[in-house]
Amino acid sequence: MTNETILKFNYPESLIREYDHWVVLLRPAQVTVGSLVLASREEALRFPDLSRDGFTELRIVAGDLESALSEAFQYEKINYLMLMMVDKYVHYHVIPRYSAPVRVGDGEYTDESWPGPPDVTRALDLPGGALAAIQGRITAAWPG
């Protein structure tokens, strides 16, 4: 199942991994290197509306996601933001956090909000190809 929230975040081009109840997508506007969207495939408008199987699978997906981001970019902290102010179906913005710059290709990118809350209204200025490189590193690091 694919809902409009998933489509808004450039599915299927942004796809990192699909599960029965969840998809992990590369966030088109990278707040920090490796920013993701973890979106429910269900048409749940509220967190408690998720199915029991969706909740059970969320634990597995979060573990895989954190493992892959850790291997790909060695984040220090991770923020899961369930804002749902614009996109109505249950989803999280997953923002890895860094105290030092992160290198991707020829560029270094700083977490400008560290150690405070991430500013999801700002995005990194990435050159062409950097987004694909980030997606490739996360996909290659995915468990299993």
XYZ file of C-alpha atoms in Angstrom:
144
model
C 0.000 0.000 0.000
C 1.269 3.475 -0.861
C -0.403 6.550 0.599
C -0.043 10.196 -0.444
C 2.490 10.966 2.302
C 4.838 8.312 0.927
C 4.404 9.674 -2.601
C 5.156 13.225 -1.434
C 8.637 12.137 -0.380
C 9.530 10.983 -3.913
C 8.674 7.297 -3.615
C 9.879 5.137 -5.334
C 13.003 7.131 -6.319
C 13.857 7.904 -2.691
C 13.299 4.341 -1.463
C 15.878 2.879 0.883
C 13.886 -0.171 2.073
C 10.315 -1.499 2.072
C 8.714 -3.563 4.806
C 5.190 -4.950 5.121
C 3.927 -1.932 7.120
C 6.649 0.713 6.668
C 8.884 2.304 4.064
C 12.188 4.047 4.677
C 12.845 6.912 2.285
C 15.714 9.316 1.810
C 14.414 12.733 2.830
C 14.736 14.936 -0.279
C 15.593 17.993 1.851
C 18.517 16.769 3.947
C 18.456 18.481 7.354
C 21.654 16.608 8.202
C 23.473 13.980 6.171
C 21.394 10.811 6.098
C 18.028 12.370 6.971
C 15.240 9.877 6.326
C 11.467 9.574 6.354
C 10.037 6.500 8.067
C 6.464 6.275 6.782
C 3.644 3.917 7.598
C 2.151 2.162 4.585
C -1.169 2.087 6.433
C -3.704 4.866 6.077
C -3.424 5.740 9.756
C -4.031 9.398 10.555
C -3.061 9.061 14.240
C -0.286 7.062 15.882
C -2.709 4.864 17.875
C -4.512 3.991 14.622
C -1.593 1.834 13.475
C -2.234 -1.902 13.422
C -0.704 -4.207 16.006
C 1.492 -5.688 13.251
C 2.581 -2.180 12.253
C 3.690 -1.423 15.808
C 5.522 -4.748 16.063
C 7.348 -4.204 12.790
C 8.310 -0.631 13.764
C 10.797 -2.016 16.304
C 12.526 -4.074 13.592
C 12.575 -1.210 11.092
C 13.992 1.259 13.636
C 16.745 -1.200 14.546
C 17.684 -1.736 10.896
C 17.534 1.996 10.195
C 19.787 2.923 13.112
C 22.250 0.153 12.255
C 22.519 1.304 8.633
C 22.898 4.993 9.505
C 25.515 4.160 12.118
C 27.567 2.134 9.652
C 27.156 4.646 6.820
C 27.754 7.895 8.727
C 28.596 7.161 12.403
C 25.960 9.532 13.800
C 26.170 10.489 17.485
C 22.493 10.962 18.280
C 19.298 10.398 16.347
C 16.033 12.331 16.438
C 12.658 10.888 15.435
C 10.200 13.708 14.779
C 6.524 12.899 14.259
C 5.283 16.320 13.239
C 2.376 15.480 10.873
C 1.483 19.148 10.370
C 1.435 19.016 6.560
C 1.477 15.348 5.545
C -1.430 13.554 7.168
C -0.453 9.875 7.367
C 1.730 8.573 10.188
C 5.404 9.156 9.489
C 8.606 10.217 11.213
C 11.374 12.511 10.067
C 14.542 10.714 11.154
C 17.423 13.120 11.648
C 20.891 11.749 12.476
C 22.927 14.229 14.552
C 26.620 15.064 14.422
C 28.936 17.237 16.507
C 31.578 17.242 13.746
C 31.277 17.737 9.976
C 30.338 14.723 7.837
C 32.107 14.070 4.538
C 30.183 13.027 1.432
C 32.184 12.991 -1.784
C 34.204 16.195 -1.948
C 32.019 18.064 0.540
C 31.814 18.399 4.302
C 28.457 19.119 5.918
C 27.826 20.498 9.379
C 24.866 19.885 11.690
C 24.244 23.607 12.248
C 21.768 23.030 15.094
C 23.974 20.704 17.168
C 23.429 20.178 20.100
C 19.959 21.774 20.014
C 16.832 20.576 18.206
C 17.163 20.162 14.436
C 15.797 22.914 12.205
C 13.675 20.970 9.726
C 12.924 24.160 7.792
C 16.544 24.298 6.577
C 18.245 21.879 4.222
C 21.853 21.230 3.335
C 23.033 22.718 0.053
C 24.122 19.532 -1.712
C 25.784 19.466 -5.130
C 24.468 17.216 -7.887
C 25.083 13.570 -7.145
C 25.468 13.997 -3.378
C 21.898 12.893 -2.632
C 22.411 9.720 -4.684
C 25.719 9.090 -2.890
C 24.016 9.394 0.507
C 21.211 7.061 -0.600
C 23.769 4.566 -1.921
C 25.776 4.524 1.319
C 22.682 3.923 3.452
C 21.316 1.242 1.119
C 24.691 -0.551 1.032
C 24.862 -0.495 4.851
C 21.326 -1.867 5.350
C 21.298 -5.097 7.399
C 20.407 -8.356 5.705
